[in-house]
Amino acid sequence: WKTYAEAGWSGYSSVDLGRLQGFAGQTRVLYQVNPVLELQAHGFAISPKAINNAGAIVNASISEAGINSIPAGQAGSSGVLQPTGASLLGFGQLANNRLGLDVNASYHPKNVYVNVGYSASREWQGGTQTLAFGHPVNALTRSRFWRWQFPVGVGPYARTNVIFRNTYDKINLAVVQEMPLHFAQWEAQSLYRVQTGNKVWIFNHLLRAHSIDDQWSLLNVAAGTLFRQYSLENEAYLSWNEHLTLVGMASADASLGNMQTTVNAEGRPMDQRGWAYGFGADIWATKDVSFYLRHKWFGFTDRSFLLDTYQGTETTLELKLLF
């Protein structure tokens, strides 16, 4: 057994927006069942009045004073860093105005690694009228559409916000959610290794399923659910020799709203689909110098909001030096 806990008192203060303070705490338990099976549990509770950007806690409830380099009146300019509101987060990621429990099991015999996790959380208090969510597929590519800046409220429907190497969409809900919202998430990852002759294949698959609604469930998949998101990411690596590994990838995601999320002129809720596939190579020139080449085709469309669409190709080459 291993366990640890931490707790503190955190807050925010500014001349314009006042001062808030609140509790933040988390605990984690790890249990090694046997050499190839490990169980973990993680509980957390963070007040809507607590904030800790340095601790990677997403700010869902506190307005912050902010300054950016975008001239006033232009898209993305803002004197206030608005909170994200109810947020769809990655597994294990923390946000204020949230309390919940994550459980995880990992199984790793020879040449196989399987990891399955479930997260259930809810808002500390209700009253939200906004919803924020990212896109697992093409997250880094989307952020490059606004290179060198981090604007808010951009895109054809002014709902995209840009952060470092990522973006998220923020939408207004039709009515204030007086009751706390509930979040459910399943995540499964499998990685396995297969040797054919003197070559080695490695396959990696990551499946995610999320739901947000006004009632708790293991995972709400009904059409009337406030928000649902599904994603599948696949990668294959062929180790050709000690200097060269070939890479292939294919991924897709879907983000689905209901009538309380934003709807189009015909009353249809958002129905977003993203995809990407490509290939690449990892090249080790020496043990301390390596190159990473990737080329992919990508696309995205919202079947209800037709202006929110893009597609293209991207080629990247990264050089990494170890000292």
PDB file of C-alpha atoms in Angstrom:
ATOM      1  CA  TRP A   1       0.000   0.000   0.000  1.00  0.00           C
ATOM      2  CA  LYS A   2       1.006   3.597  -0.625  1.00  0.00           C
ATOM      3  CA  THR A   3      -1.043   6.641   0.201  1.00  0.00           C
ATOM      4  CA  TYR A   4      -0.633  10.374   0.483  1.00  0.00           C
ATOM      5  CA  ALA A   5      -2.820  13.416   0.983  1.00  0.00           C
ATOM      6  CA  GLU A   6      -2.438  17.153   0.703  1.00  0.00           C
ATOM      7  CA  ALA A   7      -4.693  20.075   1.520  1.00  0.00           C
ATOM      8  CA  GLY A   8      -4.456  23.824   1.588  1.00  0.00           C
ATOM      9  CA  TRP A   9      -6.180  27.153   1.470  1.00  0.00           C
ATOM     10  CA  SER A  10      -6.034  28.977  -1.840  1.00  0.00           C
ATOM     11  CA  GLY A  11      -7.518  32.099  -3.303  1.00  0.00           C
ATOM     12  CA  TYR A  12      -7.349  35.091  -5.574  1.00  0.00           C
ATOM     13  CA  SER A  13      -7.225  38.830  -5.026  1.00  0.00           C
ATOM     14  CA  SER A  14      -7.277  41.842  -7.351  1.00  0.00           C
ATOM     15  CA  VAL A  15      -8.165  45.513  -7.049  1.00  0.00           C
ATOM     16  CA  ASP A  16     -10.908  45.232  -9.661  1.00  0.00           C
ATOM     17  CA  LEU A  17     -12.366  41.809  -8.882  1.00  0.00           C
ATOM     18  CA  GLY A  18     -11.979  41.538  -5.114  1.00  0.00           C
ATOM     19  CA  ARG A  19     -10.721  38.670  -2.992  1.00  0.00           C
ATOM     20  CA  LEU A  20     -11.833  35.043  -2.700  1.00  0.00           C
ATOM     21  CA  GLN A  21     -10.447  32.142  -0.669  1.00  0.00           C
ATOM     22  CA  GLY A  22     -11.343  28.474  -0.374  1.00  0.00           C
ATOM     23  CA  PHE A  23     -10.281  24.916   0.451  1.00  0.00           C
ATOM     24  CA  ALA A  24      -8.412  22.585  -1.898  1.00  0.00           C
ATOM     25  CA  GLY A  25      -7.391  19.017  -1.107  1.00  0.00           C
ATOM     26  CA  GLN A  26      -6.693  15.636  -2.633  1.00  0.00           C
ATOM     27  CA  THR A  27      -5.675  12.136  -1.583  1.00  0.00           C
ATOM     28  CA  ARG A  28      -4.298   9.171  -3.511  1.00  0.00           C
ATOM     29  CA  VAL A  29      -4.076   5.453  -2.695  1.00  0.00           C
ATOM     30  CA  LEU A  30      -2.008   2.870  -4.622  1.00  0.00           C
ATOM     31  CA  TYR A  31      -2.230  -0.885  -4.104  1.00  0.00           C
ATOM     32  CA  GLN A  32       0.079  -3.396  -5.791  1.00  0.00           C
ATOM     33  CA  VAL A  33      -2.026  -6.566  -6.077  1.00  0.00           C
ATOM     34  CA  ASN A  34       0.816  -8.539  -7.667  1.00  0.00           C
ATOM     35  CA  PRO A  35       3.832  -7.754  -9.864  1.00  0.00           C
ATOM     36  CA  VAL A  36       1.660  -7.155 -12.954  1.00  0.00           C
ATOM     37  CA  LEU A  37      -1.530  -5.625 -11.487  1.00  0.00           C
ATOM     38  CA  GLU A  38      -1.826  -2.247  -9.759  1.00  0.00           C
ATOM     39  CA  LEU A  39      -4.912  -0.411  -8.472  1.00  0.00           C
ATOM     40  CA  GLN A  40      -5.166   3.326  -7.783  1.00  0.00           C
ATOM     41  CA  ALA A  41      -7.785   5.663  -6.341  1.00  0.00           C
ATOM     42  CA  HIS A  42      -7.712   9.452  -6.290  1.00  0.00           C
ATOM     43  CA  GLY A  43     -10.184  11.680  -4.448  1.00  0.00           C
ATOM     44  CA  PHE A  44     -10.319  15.468  -4.563  1.00  0.00           C
ATOM     45  CA  ALA A  45     -12.379  18.449  -3.424  1.00  0.00           C
ATOM     46  CA  ILE A  46     -11.672  22.030  -4.524  1.00  0.00           C
ATOM     47  CA  SER A  47     -13.824  24.986  -3.520  1.00  0.00           C
ATOM     48  CA  PRO A  48     -15.228  27.341  -6.183  1.00  0.00           C
ATOM     49  CA  LYS A  49     -13.349  30.116  -4.360  1.00  0.00           C
ATOM     50  CA  ALA A  50      -9.945  28.395  -4.570  1.00  0.00           C
ATOM     51  CA  ILE A  51      -7.524  28.908  -7.435  1.00  0.00           C
ATOM     52  CA  ASN A  52      -3.960  27.717  -8.023  1.00  0.00           C
ATOM     53  CA  ASN A  53      -2.716  28.162 -11.575  1.00  0.00           C
ATOM     54  CA  ALA A  54       0.792  27.071 -10.582  1.00  0.00           C
ATOM     55  CA  GLY A  55      -0.663  23.752  -9.430  1.00  0.00           C
ATOM     56  CA  ALA A  56      -2.368  23.143 -12.793  1.00  0.00           C
ATOM     57  CA  ILE A  57      -5.873  23.523 -11.362  1.00  0.00           C
ATOM     58  CA  VAL A  58      -8.225  24.638 -14.122  1.00  0.00           C
ATOM     59  CA  ASN A  59     -10.089  27.808 -13.178  1.00  0.00           C
ATOM     60  CA  ALA A  60     -13.790  27.070 -13.672  1.00  0.00           C
ATOM     61  CA  SER A  61     -15.374  29.680 -11.419  1.00  0.00           C
ATOM     62  CA  ILE A  62     -13.281  32.830 -10.762  1.00  0.00           C
ATOM     63  CA  SER A  63     -12.929  35.842 -13.063  1.00  0.00           C
ATOM     64  CA  GLU A  64      -9.326  37.079 -13.153  1.00  0.00           C
ATOM     65  CA  ALA A  65      -7.878  40.400 -14.263  1.00  0.00           C
ATOM     66  CA  GLY A  66      -5.841  39.868 -17.404  1.00  0.00           C
ATOM     67  CA  ILE A  67      -3.731  41.758 -19.916  1.00  0.00           C
ATOM     68  CA  ASN A  68      -2.859  40.584 -23.416  1.00  0.00           C
ATOM     69  CA  SER A  69      -1.168  42.188 -26.405  1.00  0.00           C
ATOM     70  CA  ILE A  70      -4.226  42.155 -28.675  1.00  0.00           C
ATOM     71  CA  PRO A  71      -5.625  45.667 -29.275  1.00  0.00           C
ATOM     72  CA  ALA A  72      -9.025  46.360 -27.725  1.00  0.00           C
ATOM     73  CA  GLY A  73     -11.882  45.727 -30.109  1.00  0.00           C
ATOM     74  CA  GLN A  74     -10.125  42.991 -32.039  1.00  0.00           C
ATOM     75  CA  ALA A  75     -11.056  39.329 -31.821  1.00  0.00           C
ATOM     76  CA  GLY A  76      -9.447  37.769 -28.790  1.00  0.00           C
ATOM     77  CA  SER A  77      -8.827  40.966 -26.806  1.00  0.00           C
ATOM     78  CA  SER A  78      -9.954  40.856 -23.193  1.00  0.00           C
ATOM     79  CA  GLY A  79      -9.234  42.692 -19.959  1.00  0.00           C
ATOM     80  CA  VAL A  80     -10.657  39.827 -17.907  1.00  0.00           C
ATOM     81  CA  LEU A  81      -9.648  36.161 -17.977  1.00  0.00           C
ATOM     82  CA  GLN A  82     -13.048  34.519 -17.817  1.00  0.00           C
ATOM     83  CA  PRO A  83     -13.420  31.185 -16.000  1.00  0.00           C
ATOM     84  CA  THR A  84     -14.091  28.156 -18.148  1.00  0.00           C
ATOM     85  CA  GLY A  85     -17.330  27.262 -16.373  1.00  0.00           C
ATOM     86  CA  ALA A  86     -18.282  23.589 -16.359  1.00  0.00           C
ATOM     87  CA  SER A  87     -15.302  21.931 -18.054  1.00  0.00           C
ATOM     88  CA  LEU A  88     -14.691  18.585 -19.695  1.00  0.00           C
ATOM     89  CA  LEU A  89     -11.277  17.637 -18.306  1.00  0.00           C
ATOM     90  CA  GLY A  90      -8.675  14.985 -18.958  1.00  0.00           C
ATOM     91  CA  PHE A  91      -8.470  11.978 -16.663  1.00  0.00           C
ATOM     92  CA  GLY A  92      -7.011  13.032 -13.309  1.00  0.00           C
ATOM     93  CA  GLN A  93      -7.018  16.748 -14.154  1.00  0.00           C
ATOM     94  CA  LEU A  94      -8.229  19.088 -11.415  1.00  0.00           C
ATOM     95  CA  ALA A  95     -10.525  22.130 -11.470  1.00  0.00           C
ATOM     96  CA  ASN A  96     -12.000  24.371  -8.832  1.00  0.00           C
ATOM     97  CA  ASN A  97     -15.711  24.065  -8.011  1.00  0.00           C
ATOM     98  CA  ARG A  98     -15.304  20.293  -8.338  1.00  0.00           C
ATOM     99  CA  LEU A  99     -15.220  17.212  -6.125  1.00  0.00           C
ATOM    100  CA  GLY A 100     -14.883  13.638  -7.265  1.00  0.00           C
ATOM    101  CA  LEU A 101     -13.186  10.250  -7.370  1.00  0.00           C
ATOM    102  CA  ASP A 102     -10.931   8.596  -9.975  1.00  0.00           C
ATOM    103  CA  VAL A 103     -10.226   4.850  -9.975  1.00  0.00           C
ATOM    104  CA  ASN A 104      -7.687   3.119 -12.168  1.00  0.00           C
ATOM    105  CA  ALA A 105      -6.371  -0.395 -12.813  1.00  0.00           C
ATOM    106  CA  SER A 106      -3.220  -1.201 -14.787  1.00  0.00           C
ATOM    107  CA  TYR A 107      -2.190  -4.664 -15.976  1.00  0.00           C
ATOM    108  CA  HIS A 108       1.271  -5.086 -17.466  1.00  0.00           C
ATOM    109  CA  PRO A 109       2.534  -8.607 -18.128  1.00  0.00           C
ATOM    110  CA  LYS A 110       5.334  -9.166 -20.624  1.00  0.00           C
ATOM    111  CA  ASN A 111       4.825  -7.277 -23.930  1.00  0.00           C
ATOM    112  CA  VAL A 112       1.346  -6.014 -22.915  1.00  0.00           C
ATOM    113  CA  TYR A 113       0.137  -2.944 -21.014  1.00  0.00           C
ATOM    114  CA  VAL A 114      -3.573  -2.403 -20.327  1.00  0.00           C
ATOM    115  CA  ASN A 115      -4.911   0.521 -18.331  1.00  0.00           C
ATOM    116  CA  VAL A 116      -8.590   1.166 -17.512  1.00  0.00           C
ATOM    117  CA  GLY A 117      -9.872   4.143 -15.550  1.00  0.00           C
ATOM    118  CA  TYR A 118     -13.174   5.649 -14.454  1.00  0.00           C
ATOM    119  CA  SER A 119     -13.795   9.132 -13.105  1.00  0.00           C
ATOM    120  CA  ALA A 120     -16.961  10.444 -11.438  1.00  0.00           C
ATOM    121  CA  SER A 121     -17.178  14.040 -10.272  1.00  0.00           C
ATOM    122  CA  ARG A 122     -19.650  16.855  -9.761  1.00  0.00           C
ATOM    123  CA  GLU A 123     -19.633  20.592  -9.274  1.00  0.00           C
ATOM    124  CA  TRP A 124     -19.243  21.853  -5.720  1.00  0.00           C
ATOM    125  CA  GLN A 125     -22.093  24.271  -6.361  1.00  0.00           C
ATOM    126  CA  GLY A 126     -24.450  24.850  -9.284  1.00  0.00           C
ATOM    127  CA  GLY A 127     -25.332  28.000 -11.171  1.00  0.00           C
ATOM    128  CA  THR A 128     -23.154  27.589 -14.244  1.00  0.00           C
ATOM    129  CA  GLN A 129     -24.270  28.864 -17.646  1.00  0.00           C
ATOM    130  CA  THR A 130     -21.191  27.988 -19.701  1.00  0.00           C
ATOM    131  CA  LEU A 131     -19.578  24.763 -20.847  1.00  0.00           C
ATOM    132  CA  ALA A 132     -15.961  24.311 -21.980  1.00  0.00           C
ATOM    133  CA  PHE A 133     -14.465  21.355 -23.828  1.00  0.00           C
ATOM    134  CA  GLY A 134     -11.425  20.541 -25.931  1.00  0.00           C
ATOM    135  CA  HIS A 135     -10.906  18.248 -28.902  1.00  0.00           C
ATOM    136  CA  PRO A 136      -8.591  15.259 -28.294  1.00  0.00           C
ATOM    137  CA  VAL A 137      -7.844  14.822 -31.997  1.00  0.00           C
ATOM    138  CA  ASN A 138      -5.907  17.686 -33.642  1.00  0.00           C
ATOM    139  CA  ALA A 139      -5.599  19.656 -30.390  1.00  0.00           C
ATOM    140  CA  LEU A 140      -2.046  20.795 -31.162  1.00  0.00           C
ATOM    141  CA  THR A 141      -2.855  21.446 -34.828  1.00  0.00           C
ATOM    142  CA  ARG A 142      -5.806  23.689 -33.901  1.00  0.00           C
ATOM    143  CA  SER A 143      -3.614  25.810 -31.633  1.00  0.00           C
ATOM    144  CA  ARG A 144      -1.300  26.609 -34.554  1.00  0.00           C
ATOM    145  CA  PHE A 145      -4.093  28.440 -36.393  1.00  0.00           C
ATOM    146  CA  TRP A 146      -3.344  31.376 -34.044  1.00  0.00           C
ATOM    147  CA  ARG A 147       0.419  31.077 -33.746  1.00  0.00           C
ATOM    148  CA  TRP A 148       2.255  33.394 -31.309  1.00  0.00           C
ATOM    149  CA  GLN A 149      -0.960  34.601 -29.642  1.00  0.00           C
ATOM    150  CA  PHE A 150      -3.457  33.172 -27.147  1.00  0.00           C
ATOM    151  CA  PRO A 151      -6.736  34.892 -28.068  1.00  0.00           C
ATOM    152  CA  VAL A 152     -10.189  34.167 -26.660  1.00  0.00           C
ATOM    153  CA  GLY A 153     -13.513  34.108 -28.483  1.00  0.00           C
ATOM    154  CA  VAL A 154     -12.148  33.453 -31.984  1.00  0.00           C
ATOM    155  CA  GLY A 155     -13.262  31.188 -34.809  1.00  0.00           C
ATOM    156  CA  PRO A 156     -16.365  31.493 -37.030  1.00  0.00           C
ATOM    157  CA  TYR A 157     -18.705  31.405 -34.022  1.00  0.00           C
ATOM    158  CA  ALA A 158     -16.407  33.203 -31.533  1.00  0.00           C
ATOM    159  CA  ARG A 159     -16.300  30.262 -29.145  1.00  0.00           C
ATOM    160  CA  THR A 160     -12.687  29.046 -29.503  1.00  0.00           C
ATOM    161  CA  ASN A 161     -10.076  29.958 -26.883  1.00  0.00           C
ATOM    162  CA  VAL A 162      -6.376  29.362 -27.478  1.00  0.00           C
ATOM    163  CA  ILE A 163      -3.921  28.235 -24.807  1.00  0.00           C
ATOM    164  CA  PHE A 164      -0.360  26.905 -25.035  1.00  0.00           C
ATOM    165  CA  ARG A 165      -0.304  24.016 -27.547  1.00  0.00           C
ATOM    166  CA  ASN A 166      -4.060  23.511 -27.231  1.00  0.00           C
ATOM    167  CA  THR A 167      -7.499  25.078 -27.696  1.00  0.00           C
ATOM    168  CA  TYR A 168     -10.892  24.695 -26.106  1.00  0.00           C
ATOM    169  CA  ASP A 169     -14.396  25.764 -27.072  1.00  0.00           C
ATOM    170  CA  LYS A 170     -16.606  27.637 -24.621  1.00  0.00           C
ATOM    171  CA  ILE A 171     -20.350  27.858 -25.220  1.00  0.00           C
ATOM    172  CA  ASN A 172     -23.278  29.442 -23.407  1.00  0.00           C
ATOM    173  CA  LEU A 173     -26.036  27.138 -22.202  1.00  0.00           C
ATOM    174  CA  ALA A 174     -29.673  27.981 -22.899  1.00  0.00           C
ATOM    175  CA  VAL A 175     -30.549  28.207 -19.189  1.00  0.00           C
ATOM    176  CA  VAL A 176     -28.608  28.505 -15.957  1.00  0.00           C
ATOM    177  CA  GLN A 177     -27.911  25.049 -14.496  1.00  0.00           C
ATOM    178  CA  GLU A 178     -29.147  25.632 -10.953  1.00  0.00           C
ATOM    179  CA  MET A 179     -28.186  22.137  -9.795  1.00  0.00           C
ATOM    180  CA  PRO A 180     -24.548  20.987  -9.834  1.00  0.00           C
ATOM    181  CA  LEU A 181     -23.573  19.196 -13.033  1.00  0.00           C
ATOM    182  CA  HIS A 182     -22.212  15.635 -12.954  1.00  0.00           C
ATOM    183  CA  PHE A 183     -19.249  14.396 -15.008  1.00  0.00           C
ATOM    184  CA  ALA A 184     -18.498  10.794 -15.972  1.00  0.00           C
ATOM    185  CA  GLN A 185     -15.468   9.548 -17.875  1.00  0.00           C
ATOM    186  CA  TRP A 186     -14.141   6.184 -19.000  1.00  0.00           C
ATOM    187  CA  GLU A 187     -10.660   5.791 -20.399  1.00  0.00           C
ATOM    188  CA  ALA A 188      -8.964   2.630 -21.662  1.00  0.00           C
ATOM    189  CA  GLN A 189      -5.479   2.273 -23.093  1.00  0.00           C
ATOM    190  CA  SER A 190      -3.754  -0.793 -24.471  1.00  0.00           C
ATOM    191  CA  LEU A 191      -0.173  -1.069 -25.638  1.00  0.00           C
ATOM    192  CA  TYR A 192       1.375  -4.284 -26.869  1.00  0.00           C
ATOM    193  CA  ARG A 193       4.594  -5.454 -28.483  1.00  0.00           C
ATOM    194  CA  VAL A 194       4.937  -8.094 -31.209  1.00  0.00           C
ATOM    195  CA  GLN A 195       8.228  -9.346 -32.634  1.00  0.00           C
ATOM    196  CA  THR A 196       8.397 -10.638 -36.227  1.00  0.00           C
ATOM    197  CA  GLY A 197      11.855 -11.857 -37.112  1.00  0.00           C
ATOM    198  CA  ASN A 198      14.317  -9.140 -36.190  1.00  0.00           C
ATOM    199  CA  LYS A 199      11.638  -6.405 -36.378  1.00  0.00           C
ATOM    200  CA  VAL A 200       9.458  -5.209 -33.498  1.00  0.00           C
ATOM    201  CA  TRP A 201       5.878  -3.886 -33.808  1.00  0.00           C
ATOM    202  CA  ILE A 202       4.346  -1.743 -31.056  1.00  0.00           C
ATOM    203  CA  PHE A 203       0.631  -0.848 -31.094  1.00  0.00           C
ATOM    204  CA  ASN A 204      -0.982   1.805 -28.909  1.00  0.00           C
ATOM    205  CA  HIS A 205      -4.739   2.440 -28.607  1.00  0.00           C
ATOM    206  CA  LEU A 206      -6.495   5.045 -26.445  1.00  0.00           C
ATOM    207  CA  LEU A 207     -10.295   5.147 -26.071  1.00  0.00           C
ATOM    208  CA  ARG A 208     -12.146   7.881 -24.164  1.00  0.00           C
ATOM    209  CA  ALA A 209     -15.836   8.433 -23.413  1.00  0.00           C
ATOM    210  CA  HIS A 210     -17.241  11.421 -21.465  1.00  0.00           C
ATOM    211  CA  SER A 211     -20.662  12.670 -20.463  1.00  0.00           C
ATOM    212  CA  ILE A 212     -21.943  15.761 -18.641  1.00  0.00           C
ATOM    213  CA  ASP A 213     -25.491  15.898 -17.288  1.00  0.00           C
ATOM    214  CA  ASP A 214     -27.590  17.099 -14.361  1.00  0.00           C
ATOM    215  CA  GLN A 215     -27.756  13.596 -12.851  1.00  0.00           C
ATOM    216  CA  TRP A 216     -25.078  11.045 -11.971  1.00  0.00           C
ATOM    217  CA  SER A 217     -24.577   7.985 -14.144  1.00  0.00           C
ATOM    218  CA  LEU A 218     -21.742   5.601 -14.962  1.00  0.00           C
ATOM    219  CA  LEU A 219     -21.840   7.099 -18.463  1.00  0.00           C
ATOM    220  CA  ASN A 220     -24.853   8.793 -20.000  1.00  0.00           C
ATOM    221  CA  VAL A 221     -25.079   7.996 -23.719  1.00  0.00           C
ATOM    222  CA  ALA A 222     -28.694   9.072 -24.328  1.00  0.00           C
ATOM    223  CA  ALA A 223     -29.380  11.682 -27.004  1.00  0.00           C
ATOM    224  CA  GLY A 224     -30.821  14.051 -24.396  1.00  0.00           C
ATOM    225  CA  THR A 225     -27.577  14.174 -22.397  1.00  0.00           C
ATOM    226  CA  LEU A 226     -26.289  17.720 -21.958  1.00  0.00           C
ATOM    227  CA  PHE A 227     -22.927  16.879 -23.548  1.00  0.00           C
ATOM    228  CA  ARG A 228     -21.119  13.749 -24.763  1.00  0.00           C
ATOM    229  CA  GLN A 229     -17.680  13.243 -26.241  1.00  0.00           C
ATOM    230  CA  TYR A 230     -16.006  10.122 -27.622  1.00  0.00           C
ATOM    231  CA  SER A 231     -12.514   9.689 -29.051  1.00  0.00           C
ATOM    232  CA  LEU A 232     -10.273   6.906 -30.330  1.00  0.00           C
ATOM    233  CA  GLU A 233      -6.548   7.319 -31.045  1.00  0.00           C
ATOM    234  CA  ASN A 234      -4.432   4.599 -32.655  1.00  0.00           C
ATOM    235  CA  GLU A 235      -0.686   4.438 -33.293  1.00  0.00           C
ATOM    236  CA  ALA A 236       1.575   1.742 -34.735  1.00  0.00           C
ATOM    237  CA  TYR A 237       5.372   1.699 -34.542  1.00  0.00           C
ATOM    238  CA  LEU A 238       7.710  -0.560 -36.504  1.00  0.00           C
ATOM    239  CA  SER A 239      11.225  -0.649 -35.073  1.00  0.00           C
ATOM    240  CA  TRP A 240      13.260  -1.248 -38.218  1.00  0.00           C
ATOM    241  CA  ASN A 241      16.654  -1.088 -36.546  1.00  0.00           C
ATOM    242  CA  GLU A 242      18.367   0.755 -33.721  1.00  0.00           C
ATOM    243  CA  HIS A 243      18.351   4.012 -35.706  1.00  0.00           C
ATOM    244  CA  LEU A 244      14.929   4.002 -37.407  1.00  0.00           C
ATOM    245  CA  THR A 245      11.319   3.506 -36.296  1.00  0.00           C
ATOM    246  CA  LEU A 246       8.413   3.910 -38.735  1.00  0.00           C
ATOM    247  CA  VAL A 247       5.128   5.326 -37.428  1.00  0.00           C
ATOM    248  CA  GLY A 248       1.488   5.204 -38.541  1.00  0.00           C
ATOM    249  CA  MET A 249      -1.514   6.857 -36.869  1.00  0.00           C
ATOM    250  CA  ALA A 250      -5.300   7.190 -37.235  1.00  0.00           C
ATOM    251  CA  SER A 251      -7.686   8.965 -34.845  1.00  0.00           C
ATOM    252  CA  ALA A 252     -11.236  10.330 -34.629  1.00  0.00           C
ATOM    253  CA  ASP A 253     -13.455  12.117 -32.117  1.00  0.00           C
ATOM    254  CA  ALA A 254     -17.078  13.254 -31.771  1.00  0.00           C
ATOM    255  CA  SER A 255     -18.555  16.000 -29.555  1.00  0.00           C
ATOM    256  CA  LEU A 256     -22.348  16.005 -29.213  1.00  0.00           C
ATOM    257  CA  GLY A 257     -24.632  18.525 -27.503  1.00  0.00           C
ATOM    258  CA  ASN A 258     -28.349  18.691 -26.779  1.00  0.00           C
ATOM    259  CA  MET A 259     -31.028  21.372 -26.977  1.00  0.00           C
ATOM    260  CA  GLN A 260     -29.586  23.202 -23.952  1.00  0.00           C
ATOM    261  CA  THR A 261     -26.230  23.660 -25.630  1.00  0.00           C
ATOM    262  CA  THR A 262     -25.911  25.985 -28.587  1.00  0.00           C
ATOM    263  CA  VAL A 263     -28.308  25.201 -31.469  1.00  0.00           C
ATOM    264  CA  ASN A 264     -28.410  26.400 -35.079  1.00  0.00           C
ATOM    265  CA  ALA A 265     -31.193  28.306 -36.866  1.00  0.00           C
ATOM    266  CA  GLU A 266     -33.085  25.045 -37.466  1.00  0.00           C
ATOM    267  CA  GLY A 267     -32.846  24.088 -33.790  1.00  0.00           C
ATOM    268  CA  ARG A 268     -30.207  21.386 -34.261  1.00  0.00           C
ATOM    269  CA  PRO A 269     -27.581  21.039 -31.494  1.00  0.00           C
ATOM    270  CA  MET A 270     -23.876  20.904 -32.232  1.00  0.00           C
ATOM    271  CA  ASP A 271     -22.638  17.688 -33.805  1.00  0.00           C
ATOM    272  CA  GLN A 272     -18.860  17.881 -34.174  1.00  0.00           C
ATOM    273  CA  ARG A 273     -16.578  15.284 -35.797  1.00  0.00           C
ATOM    274  CA  GLY A 274     -12.795  15.371 -36.116  1.00  0.00           C
ATOM    275  CA  TRP A 275     -10.333  12.987 -37.742  1.00  0.00           C
ATOM    276  CA  ALA A 276      -6.659  12.580 -38.572  1.00  0.00           C
ATOM    277  CA  TYR A 277      -4.388   9.976 -40.111  1.00  0.00           C
ATOM    278  CA  GLY A 278      -0.762  10.005 -41.147  1.00  0.00           C
ATOM    279  CA  PHE A 279       2.693   8.511 -40.987  1.00  0.00           C
ATOM    280  CA  GLY A 280       6.176   9.405 -39.845  1.00  0.00           C
ATOM    281  CA  ALA A 281       9.579   8.253 -38.688  1.00  0.00           C
ATOM    282  CA  ASP A 282      11.713   8.494 -35.566  1.00  0.00           C
ATOM    283  CA  ILE A 283      15.392   8.720 -36.469  1.00  0.00           C
ATOM    284  CA  TRP A 284      18.243   8.383 -33.974  1.00  0.00           C
ATOM    285  CA  ALA A 285      21.377   9.843 -35.538  1.00  0.00           C
ATOM    286  CA  THR A 286      23.302   9.147 -32.324  1.00  0.00           C
ATOM    287  CA  LYS A 287      22.231   8.254 -28.811  1.00  0.00           C
ATOM    288  CA  ASP A 288      21.980  11.983 -28.009  1.00  0.00           C
ATOM    289  CA  VAL A 289      20.542  13.349 -31.285  1.00  0.00           C
ATOM    290  CA  SER A 290      17.181  12.348 -32.757  1.00  0.00           C
ATOM    291  CA  PHE A 291      14.724  13.583 -35.402  1.00  0.00           C
ATOM    292  CA  TYR A 292      10.950  13.119 -35.374  1.00  0.00           C
ATOM    293  CA  LEU A 293       9.169  13.456 -38.711  1.00  0.00           C
ATOM    294  CA  ARG A 294       5.361  13.464 -38.970  1.00  0.00           C
ATOM    295  CA  HIS A 295       2.973  14.067 -41.855  1.00  0.00           C
ATOM    296  CA  LYS A 296      -0.785  13.876 -41.453  1.00  0.00           C
ATOM    297  CA  TRP A 297      -4.095  14.660 -43.102  1.00  0.00           C
ATOM    298  CA  PHE A 298      -6.698  16.140 -40.789  1.00  0.00           C
ATOM    299  CA  GLY A 299     -10.203  17.537 -40.783  1.00  0.00           C
ATOM    300  CA  PHE A 300     -13.066  18.742 -38.624  1.00  0.00           C
ATOM    301  CA  THR A 301     -16.703  19.653 -39.197  1.00  0.00           C
ATOM    302  CA  ASP A 302     -19.777  20.585 -37.200  1.00  0.00           C
ATOM    303  CA  ARG A 303     -22.789  19.122 -38.988  1.00  0.00           C
ATOM    304  CA  SER A 304     -25.074  21.751 -37.458  1.00  0.00           C
ATOM    305  CA  PHE A 305     -22.800  24.824 -37.716  1.00  0.00           C
ATOM    306  CA  LEU A 306     -21.453  24.616 -41.237  1.00  0.00           C
ATOM    307  CA  LEU A 307     -18.935  27.458 -40.948  1.00  0.00           C
ATOM    308  CA  ASP A 308     -17.091  25.544 -38.235  1.00  0.00           C
ATOM    309  CA  THR A 309     -15.112  23.279 -40.538  1.00  0.00           C
ATOM    310  CA  TYR A 310     -11.540  22.860 -41.748  1.00  0.00           C
ATOM    311  CA  GLN A 311      -9.260  20.296 -43.316  1.00  0.00           C
ATOM    312  CA  GLY A 312      -5.668  20.181 -44.471  1.00  0.00           C
ATOM    313  CA  THR A 313      -2.276  18.552 -44.149  1.00  0.00           C
ATOM    314  CA  GLU A 314       0.542  19.159 -41.705  1.00  0.00           C
ATOM    315  CA  THR A 315       4.217  18.204 -41.780  1.00  0.00           C
ATOM    316  CA  THR A 316       6.466  18.638 -38.749  1.00  0.00           C
ATOM    317  CA  LEU A 317      10.126  17.881 -38.090  1.00  0.00           C
ATOM    318  CA  GLU A 318      11.461  18.037 -34.544  1.00  0.00           C
ATOM    319  CA  LEU A 319      15.102  17.897 -33.497  1.00  0.00           C
ATOM    320  CA  LYS A 320      15.889  16.728 -29.966  1.00  0.00           C
ATOM    321  CA  LEU A 321      19.296  16.995 -28.335  1.00  0.00           C
ATOM    322  CA  LEU A 322      20.184  15.325 -25.045  1.00  0.00           C
ATOM    323  CA  PHE A 323      22.896  16.824 -22.873  1.00  0.00           C
TER     324      PHE A 323
END
